[in-house]
Amino acid sequence: MAFDTVLIANRGEIALRIIRACNSLDLKSVAVFSDADKSAPYVGAADKAVHIGASEAANSYLNMGKIIEAAKSSGAGAIHPGYGFLAENAEFAKLCAENGLVFIGPSADLIEKMGSKIEAKSVAIETGVPVVPGYHSADQGLDGLMQAAKDVGVPLMIKASAGGGGRGMRLVTDLADFSNELSLAQKEAKAAFGDPAVLLERYVENARHIEVQILGDQHGNVVHLFERDCSIQRNHQKVIEEAPAPNLPEKIRSGILTAAVNLARHVSYDSAGTVEFIYDVKREEFYFLEMNTRLQVEHPVTEEITGIDLVQWQIAIAQGEGLTLAQSDIQCTGWAIEARLAAEDPEKGYLPQTGQITCYEEPDFENVRIDSGIQNSSIVSHYYDSMLAKVIAKGGSRSAAIRKLIKALGAYQVTGVGTNKFFIKDVLDLPEFTEGNHHTSTLKIAFSGHWKAPKPSAISLSLAVLAGHLNMLATGASGPWRRMGSWRLTAALDRPVSAYYVIRSADGENQDVELQNCKGCYSVLLDGELAASFEKARLDGSSISYENGGIATKAKTHINGSTVSVFDDNGDVQIQLLKIEDVYLSEKHSETDGGNQVFAPMPGLIADVLVHKNQIVKKGEAVIVLEAMKLLQKLEAPVSGVVSDVHFQPGDTPEKGALLLTIDPETKNS
């Protein structure tokens, strides 16, 4: 069982996390990478790196043969799968054993038994652990599933049997929608996990999602590392996780912990794993959901409250070592909360964002941990999950941990792609969350319409204008003040000298700006109104300092061409600062309205085309299913009419902005 080199069959932040654990145990690490990840930080951090194929996961990180060959050629004796991809693939675990490689995780038999939600339900029932009423059969025939849906009743949840992370999950509130939602769930499950099998469960409304971290060895020892609350979710994907769970009745906590250990002991579990439960607050009842036979994304919060390195223990257990921890040795100290920073636009339906990171700076505070897989110039592609980093804050109390996390998020600087940073901060401020009374529907209720991004403050906008202007002067760029000649003499007469710009926001809106300088005092007028004044302003590297009302202040800045970003106490702002003549004296180009066309909102794979040429469609009807970042998005008809052109077919991979489908509106055909 001994090995000195570990190949990591994963990417991004979890690959870096495992590399750190290998280094701490004096083991060598081998990274594997696709075309898209050739310059990723984890590739350079490993002792060796092996290219395994094209960017699509199916051709690289899900290609078992290539990964096994990479392990053999690099001299690795073990493979750590991280989470996602092949982490819960029993076939892969068997393949490792057949090739003389140690799979760092539970046995293939355990993955097969507990990795299937259907099989795991049966094991839980055998163990005496309560389960959510539903349909957990291997019979996946359409007729059987339709009848089961009627028996379970609505609301019901369709779940992929082979996976998690919210993929392959669909909530059905009307049985008339069941067939369509079932089809989408099966396709998403097949795309994400290679298995279209699903189960049906009664949907427990306003429940809490509680999970227990388990460690088991190959000698029959099992311990728990307390529980985590993962109830803050969006579309069944976790957004905030914490340990321990707040406001959990002690009898419920004790019952859940005991049930998790009993279940793990019943199946002789032999690695790190997680037993997940749903807690019905109204009934004060808990139900077994599933067992994750792998490391969880949110494992850092457990490490922070226990001081135990879960990845180190995974490796030690895989080498045959027994647990040296008795249950009484494991103590819960303080509180830890994790937020998932993702490349997405919460204001536009949480649409994933792609592009190149132009500025990246992590917060550096005591008791703040950042698990990230990106850096300056990293490319965020559509091939993989949209998560950029995990921000973990620890405090002596829950309120202290929340304050620390909010502070850390405020100091996090990312430009080039949009993030959910301000959405997370708003979630942390929700009364339901701060009071610990949140549940799985909290976000849906709190943002019942849709989340609105905070508007940049006048001071932040003005500061961005000033930073951009000072940068132009410092770099010798040509600008309005550079061409004023003798007009600068007016400053000697106590008259301001003005420069004129246009702010262009991300949505294309323009705002006229006048920047006045009188004896070193800068005043910014937005659309003719005084917005802010700054004294003793100075741009120094990546920050701008100034005085306002006698108070000296400094803010972080990042300038990339005409794009100016400012990070200050008033909120982050990013603008495009243009010379006024470049906007109003340039030739105007007409733009197509596009009101009768469907465009790709981001690069992706056409999973399905739901309509055909000459078909009559109604506005809002789903016409195309696009797969991007492991999720399926239904694109809807913008108008009612007749489909005149379908430009892409299933299997095609359009780029962002590509014209997918055209509709002749009803008015045109009447």
XYZ file of C-alpha atoms in Angstrom:
670
model
C 0.000 0.000 0.000
C 3.005 2.326 0.378
C 3.603 4.961 -2.316
C 5.755 8.061 -2.630
C 4.107 9.808 -5.594
C 0.463 10.856 -6.002
C -1.181 11.747 -9.296
C -4.062 14.211 -8.911
C -6.881 13.429 -11.328
C -8.434 16.869 -11.065
C -7.774 20.550 -11.661
C -8.026 24.049 -10.166
C -8.188 24.803 -6.475
C -8.704 21.205 -5.336
C -5.585 20.112 -7.234
C -3.579 22.811 -5.422
C -5.136 21.733 -2.119
C -4.011 18.134 -2.646
C -0.544 19.233 -3.767
C -0.153 21.116 -0.457
C -1.124 17.988 1.464
C 1.391 15.915 -0.509
C 4.115 18.438 0.231
C 3.316 18.326 3.947
C 3.692 14.526 3.889
C 6.905 14.647 1.814
C 5.193 12.974 -1.126
C 5.740 13.916 -4.764
C 2.790 15.184 -6.775
C 1.843 14.790 -10.427
C -0.678 17.094 -12.094
C -2.668 16.313 -15.218
C -3.919 19.088 -17.458
C -6.045 19.709 -20.526
C -5.391 22.209 -23.298
C -7.387 24.853 -21.409
C -5.359 24.368 -18.210
C -1.818 24.323 -19.577
C -0.964 27.603 -17.777
C -3.047 27.009 -14.629
C -1.302 27.586 -11.261
C -1.692 23.977 -10.097
C 0.255 22.712 -13.117
C 3.327 24.671 -12.102
C 2.920 23.825 -8.423
C 3.178 20.051 -8.943
C 6.489 18.187 -9.144
C 5.486 16.817 -12.551
C 2.690 17.568 -15.014
C 1.234 15.450 -17.807
C -0.928 16.685 -20.681
C -3.979 14.430 -21.074
C -5.991 15.909 -23.924
C -8.392 18.490 -25.249
C -10.269 21.005 -23.115
C -13.561 19.103 -23.045
C -13.685 17.073 -19.834
C -14.774 13.961 -21.748
C -11.458 14.071 -23.621
C -9.277 14.773 -20.601
C -10.371 14.688 -16.960
C -13.034 12.048 -17.613
C -10.795 9.927 -19.831
C -9.852 7.087 -17.504
C -7.376 5.489 -19.908
C -5.353 8.683 -20.305
C -5.209 9.278 -16.566
C -4.083 5.716 -15.825
C -1.400 6.019 -18.501
C -0.283 9.375 -17.033
C 0.112 7.753 -13.613
C 2.187 4.911 -15.010
C 4.430 7.117 -17.150
C 5.091 9.555 -14.270
C 5.878 6.897 -11.681
C 2.872 7.622 -9.477
C 1.781 4.855 -7.135
C -1.560 6.394 -6.181
C -4.286 8.585 -7.648
C -6.290 11.178 -5.731
C -9.492 12.084 -7.616
C -10.412 15.243 -5.659
C -14.125 15.890 -6.107
C -16.254 15.825 -9.235
C -15.045 14.180 -12.444
C -14.032 10.588 -11.496
C -14.161 10.947 -7.698
C -17.231 8.727 -7.318
C -16.684 6.485 -10.308
C -16.470 2.843 -9.189
C -15.199 1.738 -12.595
C -12.260 4.111 -12.274
C -11.447 2.871 -8.754
C -11.453 -0.712 -10.088
C -9.262 0.306 -13.014
C -6.727 1.793 -10.609
C -6.549 -1.478 -8.662
C -6.220 -3.525 -11.846
C -3.230 -1.399 -12.835
C -1.503 -1.657 -9.460
C -2.430 1.900 -8.430
C -3.874 2.937 -5.073
C -7.134 4.868 -5.369
C -7.172 7.461 -2.571
C -10.760 7.051 -1.525
C -13.092 4.276 -0.482
C -13.129 0.875 -2.174
C -14.802 0.463 -5.554
C -17.533 -1.647 -3.947
C -18.324 1.123 -1.472
C -18.409 3.766 -4.201
C -20.807 1.603 -6.181
C -23.000 0.923 -3.168
C -23.077 4.395 -1.611
C -22.301 6.518 -4.679
C -25.656 5.530 -6.125
C -28.378 7.475 -4.350
C -30.798 4.649 -5.127
C -28.606 1.969 -3.522
C -27.663 4.250 -0.611
C -31.323 4.691 0.320
C -31.661 0.922 0.660
C -28.567 0.760 2.881
C -29.925 3.559 5.080
C -33.216 1.726 5.498
C -31.286 -1.432 6.454
C -29.372 0.576 9.065
C -32.530 2.084 10.519
C -31.799 5.602 9.320
C -34.959 7.488 8.201
C -35.158 8.412 4.490
C -37.292 10.881 2.538
C -40.376 9.137 1.098
C -39.993 8.616 -2.656
C -39.051 6.312 -5.521
C -35.603 4.707 -5.249
C -35.862 1.883 -7.767
C -33.361 0.776 -10.392
C -36.278 0.480 -12.826
C -35.876 3.613 -14.933
C -38.638 2.965 -17.445
C -40.698 6.026 -18.348
C -44.006 4.426 -17.394
C -42.690 3.408 -13.975
C -41.266 6.860 -13.293
C -44.499 8.537 -14.384
C -46.547 6.335 -12.057
C -44.077 6.906 -9.207
C -44.368 10.663 -9.695
C -48.140 10.383 -9.297
C -47.690 8.245 -6.175
C -45.184 10.625 -4.552
C -47.222 13.684 -5.524
C -46.086 17.268 -5.888
C -43.972 19.060 -4.993
C -41.370 16.403 -5.811
C -37.676 16.464 -6.602
C -36.004 14.621 -9.475
C -32.386 13.786 -8.579
C -29.502 12.270 -10.521
C -28.616 9.002 -8.818
C -24.903 9.189 -9.646
C -23.968 12.735 -8.709
C -24.484 15.939 -6.786
C -23.712 19.633 -6.934
C -27.241 20.463 -8.054
C -26.729 18.865 -11.471
C -29.497 16.619 -12.667
C -31.912 18.050 -10.094
C -35.345 19.396 -11.024
C -38.203 20.574 -8.841
C -41.653 19.627 -10.148
C -44.691 21.468 -8.798
C -47.118 20.398 -11.528
C -47.278 16.810 -12.821
C -47.967 18.188 -16.303
C -44.332 19.370 -16.326
C -42.891 16.077 -15.099
C -42.033 14.518 -18.457
C -40.135 17.587 -19.689
C -38.273 18.098 -16.392
C -37.412 14.389 -16.262
C -35.893 14.561 -19.734
C -33.759 17.592 -18.799
C -32.634 15.971 -15.527
C -31.621 12.778 -17.310
C -29.668 14.662 -19.983
C -27.900 16.788 -17.392
C -27.086 13.695 -15.286
C -25.725 11.898 -18.344
C -23.592 14.895 -19.328
C -22.212 15.478 -15.825
C -21.852 11.922 -14.487
C -22.226 9.577 -17.441
C -25.330 8.013 -15.871
C -28.903 9.177 -16.609
C -30.523 7.251 -13.719
C -32.682 9.339 -11.372
C -34.695 8.961 -8.205
C -37.795 10.817 -7.041
C -38.339 12.277 -3.585
C -41.009 14.176 -1.770
C -39.837 17.780 -1.658
C -39.456 18.970 1.905
C -40.119 22.711 1.758
C -38.128 25.196 3.827
C -35.865 22.437 5.113
C -32.265 22.628 6.268
C -29.438 20.758 4.616
C -27.162 19.231 7.261
C -24.194 16.999 6.507
C -21.749 15.087 8.690
C -18.055 14.653 7.935
C -16.905 11.060 8.450
C -13.466 9.452 8.638
C -13.150 5.676 8.508
C -10.088 3.438 8.144
C -9.455 -0.080 6.873
C -9.440 -1.453 10.431
C -13.078 -0.793 11.307
C -12.624 2.560 13.045
C -15.119 5.354 12.278
C -15.375 8.866 13.734
C -17.339 11.987 12.862
C -15.913 15.513 12.658
C -19.201 17.219 13.519
C -21.743 18.657 11.132
C -21.960 21.383 8.502
C -24.942 23.495 7.486
C -25.232 23.888 3.710
C -28.763 25.274 3.545
C -27.968 28.467 1.633
C -28.427 27.190 -1.904
C -29.351 28.516 -5.314
C -30.824 26.099 -7.826
C -29.775 23.285 -5.462
C -26.156 24.394 -5.548
C -24.464 25.416 -2.323
C -23.457 29.059 -1.943
C -22.575 29.365 1.771
C -21.470 26.535 4.074
C -20.630 26.646 7.748
C -19.626 24.513 10.702
C -21.108 23.840 13.125
C -24.800 24.182 12.185
C -26.536 27.094 13.965
C -29.725 26.749 16.002
C -29.808 22.977 15.670
C -31.642 21.315 18.612
C -29.201 19.173 20.551
C -31.351 16.046 20.206
C -31.399 16.511 16.433
C -27.648 17.148 16.297
C -26.940 14.064 18.391
C -29.332 11.964 16.307
C -27.795 13.037 13.015
C -24.213 12.464 14.190
C -25.094 9.017 15.554
C -26.976 8.045 12.394
C -24.031 9.102 10.207
C -21.512 7.059 12.205
C -23.818 4.018 12.310
C -24.320 4.158 8.543
C -20.590 4.483 7.847
C -19.770 1.674 10.281
C -22.495 -0.552 8.757
C -20.813 -0.402 5.321
C -17.231 -0.499 6.743
C -16.442 2.883 5.261
C -12.689 3.398 4.735
C -11.904 7.001 3.768
C -13.164 10.549 4.190
C -16.839 10.834 3.314
C -19.961 12.844 3.991
C -23.396 11.685 5.083
C -26.058 14.204 4.092
C -29.416 14.794 5.745
C -32.429 17.029 5.293
C -33.923 18.469 8.476
C -37.635 19.278 8.483
C -37.786 22.145 10.985
C -41.579 22.106 11.335
C -41.793 18.381 12.043
C -38.448 18.279 13.874
C -37.506 15.227 11.835
C -34.385 14.454 9.839
C -34.009 12.216 6.792
C -31.019 10.627 5.083
C -30.356 12.113 1.644
C -27.173 10.554 0.323
C -23.582 9.684 1.067
C -20.766 11.390 -0.803
C -17.897 8.934 -1.076
C -15.316 11.658 -1.629
C -13.942 14.915 -0.346
C -16.494 17.729 -0.327
C -15.993 21.230 -1.741
C -16.836 22.610 1.703
C -14.385 20.439 3.664
C -12.289 23.490 4.753
C -14.890 24.646 7.310
C -14.583 21.291 9.080
C -10.800 21.539 9.025
C -10.964 25.023 10.515
C -13.125 24.056 13.524
C -11.307 20.763 14.251
C -7.721 21.490 13.209
C -7.682 18.166 11.327
C -6.327 17.940 7.766
C -8.784 15.733 5.895
C -6.632 15.271 2.804
C -3.666 14.129 4.877
C -5.921 11.564 6.525
C -7.294 10.390 3.188
C -3.750 9.682 2.059
C -2.761 8.017 5.346
C -5.825 5.761 5.307
C -5.118 4.809 1.685
C -1.633 3.722 2.809
C -3.243 1.397 5.346
C -2.720 3.498 8.460
C -5.283 3.295 11.234
C -7.019 6.274 12.782
C -5.186 7.555 15.825
C -8.119 9.826 16.677
C -10.704 8.719 19.182
C -14.082 10.454 19.000
C -13.358 12.194 22.298
C -10.136 13.642 20.830
C -12.029 15.606 18.190
C -13.163 18.987 19.474
C -15.202 21.719 17.805
C -13.573 25.109 18.382
C -14.997 28.377 17.090
C -17.013 28.847 13.914
C -16.072 28.695 10.237
C -18.031 29.942 7.210
C -17.196 29.416 3.545
C -18.421 31.349 0.510
C -18.012 30.180 -3.073
C -16.756 33.002 -5.256
C -17.953 32.246 -8.780
C -17.617 33.785 -12.223
C -21.272 34.585 -12.785
C -23.668 37.509 -13.119
C -26.317 37.183 -10.378
C -28.256 40.157 -11.760
C -28.705 38.389 -15.104
C -29.979 35.054 -13.917
C -26.582 33.987 -12.525
C -25.297 33.614 -16.068
C -21.768 32.136 -15.978
C -19.026 34.520 -17.061
C -16.008 33.701 -19.198
C -12.901 35.647 -20.110
C -9.424 36.513 -18.886
C -8.677 37.638 -15.348
C -7.073 41.080 -15.684
C -6.618 41.782 -11.971
C -6.533 39.269 -9.139
C -5.629 40.027 -5.533
C -6.679 37.909 -2.579
C -7.386 39.340 0.887
C -4.624 38.727 3.419
C -6.195 38.668 6.883
C -5.668 36.559 9.967
C -8.164 33.654 10.186
C -9.087 33.962 6.505
C -8.259 31.062 4.220
C -8.432 31.261 0.425
C -8.589 28.072 -1.644
C -8.242 29.244 -5.240
C -7.006 27.904 -8.545
C -6.603 31.151 -10.484
C -4.178 34.044 -10.788
C -3.643 37.159 -12.876
C -4.164 36.380 -16.571
C -5.987 33.105 -15.888
C -8.576 32.203 -18.517
C -12.038 31.365 -17.207
C -13.485 29.063 -19.860
C -16.889 27.502 -20.406
C -15.485 23.993 -20.167
C -15.541 23.699 -16.378
C -17.342 24.813 -13.232
C -17.685 28.567 -12.681
C -16.233 28.559 -9.136
C -13.120 30.728 -8.884
C -12.274 30.395 -5.207
C -13.500 29.488 -1.761
C -13.248 32.169 0.923
C -13.215 30.697 4.432
C -13.375 32.824 7.573
C -13.012 31.606 11.142
C -14.128 33.379 14.310
C -14.591 32.689 17.978
C -18.328 33.029 17.408
C -20.664 32.808 14.425
C -21.151 36.583 14.290
C -17.376 37.121 14.356
C -16.925 34.662 11.476
C -19.610 36.455 9.439
C -17.963 39.848 10.000
C -14.585 38.430 9.020
C -15.999 36.893 5.836
C -17.693 40.150 4.815
C -14.418 42.020 5.369
C -12.493 39.462 3.317
C -14.950 39.639 0.431
C -14.723 43.423 0.463
C -10.954 43.205 0.018
C -11.104 40.593 -2.751
C -10.167 42.109 -6.121
C -11.147 40.399 -9.363
C -11.554 42.075 -12.748
C -11.921 40.720 -16.250
C -14.948 38.583 -15.454
C -18.003 39.342 -13.359
C -18.352 37.597 -9.992
C -21.035 36.953 -7.389
C -19.055 38.827 -4.714
C -21.710 41.440 -3.899
C -24.490 38.881 -4.084
C -22.712 36.837 -1.404
C -22.288 39.934 0.772
C -26.034 40.603 0.502
C -26.751 36.986 1.465
C -24.541 37.318 4.539
C -26.563 40.400 5.520
C -29.952 38.678 5.294
C -31.696 38.652 8.698
C -32.641 34.999 8.196
C -28.988 34.111 7.793
C -27.528 36.338 10.506
C -30.090 34.933 12.955
C -29.391 31.361 11.850
C -32.979 30.719 10.743
C -32.223 30.140 7.061
C -33.263 27.117 4.994
C -32.924 25.756 1.466
C -35.555 28.180 0.105
C -34.175 31.316 1.778
C -32.559 32.743 -1.364
C -35.572 31.967 -3.515
C -37.807 33.857 -1.075
C -35.409 36.727 -0.322
C -34.746 37.410 -4.000
C -38.146 36.390 -5.334
C -37.889 38.726 -8.330
C -34.214 38.830 -9.031
C -31.178 40.157 -7.247
C -30.221 43.742 -8.031
C -26.568 44.680 -8.107
C -25.668 47.702 -5.969
C -25.284 50.919 -7.934
C -21.804 52.462 -7.793
C -21.637 55.432 -5.445
C -20.955 58.892 -6.864
C -17.684 59.008 -4.929
C -16.506 55.674 -6.343
C -17.417 56.687 -9.900
C -15.657 60.024 -9.462
C -12.602 58.344 -8.012
C -12.424 55.995 -10.992
C -12.557 58.994 -13.352
C -9.765 60.723 -11.456
C -7.621 57.578 -11.343
C -8.019 57.095 -15.090
C -7.140 60.714 -15.785
C -4.058 60.696 -13.565
C -2.936 57.481 -15.227
C -3.204 59.144 -18.657
C -1.025 62.014 -17.464
C 1.511 59.688 -15.851
C 1.847 57.424 -18.899
C 2.059 60.278 -21.378
C -1.176 59.346 -23.101
C -2.690 62.020 -25.285
C -5.773 63.582 -23.776
C -7.790 66.789 -23.521
C -5.459 68.500 -21.028
C -2.420 67.624 -23.149
C -3.844 69.713 -26.004
C -5.002 72.762 -24.035
C -1.820 74.802 -24.468
C -2.230 78.332 -23.098
C -5.587 77.563 -21.544
C -3.667 76.091 -18.638
C -2.747 79.652 -17.638
C -6.290 80.140 -16.431
C -5.355 78.189 -13.363
C -3.272 81.170 -12.255
C -6.436 83.269 -12.236
C -8.122 80.798 -9.843
C -10.261 79.526 -12.666
C -10.602 75.777 -13.098
C -9.172 73.920 -16.046
C -11.566 71.294 -17.351
C -11.138 67.966 -19.091
C -14.051 66.089 -20.596
C -14.661 62.361 -20.651
C -17.426 59.806 -21.094
C -18.042 56.929 -18.699
C -19.276 53.830 -20.476
C -20.804 51.238 -18.161
C -20.865 47.483 -18.707
C -24.374 47.689 -20.172
C -23.261 50.266 -22.780
C -24.828 53.342 -21.164
C -22.863 56.605 -21.451
C -22.464 59.340 -18.848
C -20.807 62.691 -19.561
C -18.059 63.760 -17.165
C -16.321 67.054 -16.553
C -13.156 66.926 -14.460
C -12.110 70.312 -13.070
C -8.733 71.118 -11.555
C -8.288 74.298 -9.554
C -5.050 74.669 -7.595
C -4.719 70.908 -7.181
C -8.291 70.343 -6.034
C -10.165 68.052 -8.397
C -13.925 68.267 -8.795
C -15.907 65.705 -10.777
C -19.210 66.639 -12.415
C -21.391 63.783 -13.637
C -23.963 64.903 -16.222
C -23.444 68.490 -15.029
C -23.924 67.798 -11.321
C -21.089 67.994 -8.783
C -20.462 64.432 -7.588
C -17.280 64.669 -5.502
C -14.177 66.744 -4.788
C -10.705 65.466 -3.957
C -7.677 67.266 -2.551
C -4.027 66.201 -2.721
C -4.914 63.351 -5.083
C -2.057 61.067 -6.080
C -1.932 57.858 -8.112
C 0.785 55.556 -6.813
C 1.074 52.169 -8.469
C -2.067 50.193 -7.664
C -3.660 52.748 -5.334
C -4.959 56.300 -5.333
C -4.721 58.510 -2.242
C -6.590 61.728 -1.580
C -8.085 63.950 1.089
C -11.781 64.676 1.399
C -12.988 66.974 4.163
C -9.575 66.810 5.782
C -9.617 63.018 5.990
C -6.803 61.179 4.199
C -8.071 58.120 2.328
C -6.575 55.482 0.049
C -8.268 53.099 -2.391
C -6.980 50.213 -4.496
C -7.062 50.678 -8.272
C -6.474 48.618 -11.372
C -6.199 50.183 -14.824
C -6.148 48.142 -17.998
C -6.266 50.346 -21.073
C -9.444 52.413 -20.848
C -10.937 50.140 -18.169
C -10.583 51.553 -14.661
C -11.427 49.620 -11.493
C -11.531 51.088 -7.999
C -11.944 49.077 -4.790
C -12.843 51.221 -1.798
C -15.099 51.387 1.266
C -17.915 52.818 -0.832
C -18.015 49.719 -3.014
C -16.179 48.390 -6.060
C -16.670 50.095 -9.405
C -15.454 49.302 -12.901
C -15.880 51.739 -15.773
C -14.595 52.389 -19.236
C -13.184 55.921 -19.366
C -13.216 57.368 -22.881
C -12.167 60.730 -24.262
C -15.260 62.652 -25.206
C -14.152 63.200 -28.788
C -13.664 59.460 -29.270
C -17.304 58.929 -28.387
C -19.128 61.813 -30.061
C -16.891 62.559 -33.044
C -16.488 58.967 -34.195
C -18.697 57.410 -36.806
C -21.819 55.867 -35.344
C -22.494 52.278 -36.282
C -26.020 50.954 -36.381
C -26.714 47.830 -34.424
C -29.175 45.075 -35.217
C -32.000 44.961 -32.760
C -31.934 41.193 -32.554
C -35.394 41.100 -31.000
C -36.418 38.104 -33.090
C -33.175 36.178 -32.721
C -31.664 33.848 -30.133
C -27.966 34.297 -29.425
C -25.565 32.184 -27.373
C -25.181 33.980 -24.014
C -21.783 32.293 -23.592
C -19.649 29.620 -25.294
C -21.059 26.142 -24.866
C -22.368 22.914 -26.335
C -25.763 22.635 -28.020
C -27.333 19.831 -25.980
C -30.681 19.897 -27.771
C -32.676 21.860 -30.333
C -36.319 21.742 -29.284
C -37.827 23.253 -32.435
C -37.432 22.931 -36.199
C -37.648 25.216 -39.203
C -41.181 26.460 -40.001
C -42.423 25.510 -36.520
C -44.776 27.967 -34.788
C -43.455 29.057 -31.371
C -44.739 31.265 -28.585
C -42.740 33.930 -26.770
C -41.018 32.396 -23.742
C -41.114 28.857 -25.169
C -37.873 26.894 -24.752
C -36.212 26.486 -28.151
C -32.612 25.440 -27.481
C -30.792 23.768 -24.578
C -27.203 24.997 -24.129
C -24.712 23.182 -21.915
C -22.034 25.373 -20.321
C -20.004 24.990 -17.130
C -21.707 21.638 -16.476
C -25.183 23.196 -16.427
C -28.024 23.070 -18.926
C -29.646 26.389 -19.819
C -32.968 26.633 -21.615
C -32.920 29.481 -24.148
C -36.358 30.898 -24.873
C -38.041 32.419 -27.907
C -37.887 36.240 -27.602
C -41.063 36.648 -29.706
C -43.969 34.580 -30.969
C -43.810 33.579 -34.621
C -42.433 31.001 -37.044
C -38.900 29.576 -36.865
C -37.212 30.701 -40.080
C -33.638 29.496 -39.493
C -31.862 27.106 -37.113
C -28.136 27.748 -37.365
C -26.747 25.096 -34.991
C -27.505 21.460 -34.229
C -26.951 19.204 -31.167
C -23.242 18.623 -30.655
C -22.200 21.980 -32.118
C -20.124 24.355 -29.940
C -21.024 27.984 -30.717
C -19.026 30.878 -29.315
C -20.524 33.633 -27.165
C -22.800 35.875 -29.227
C -23.296 33.358 -32.040
C -26.701 33.545 -33.744
C -28.446 30.281 -32.935
C -31.975 30.703 -34.234
C -34.164 33.242 -36.045
C -37.932 33.710 -35.742
C -40.259 35.523 -38.125
C -42.507 37.461 -35.699
C -46.267 37.075 -35.853
C -46.657 40.680 -37.005
C -44.470 39.985 -39.983
C -46.583 37.050 -41.090
C -50.000 38.524 -40.467
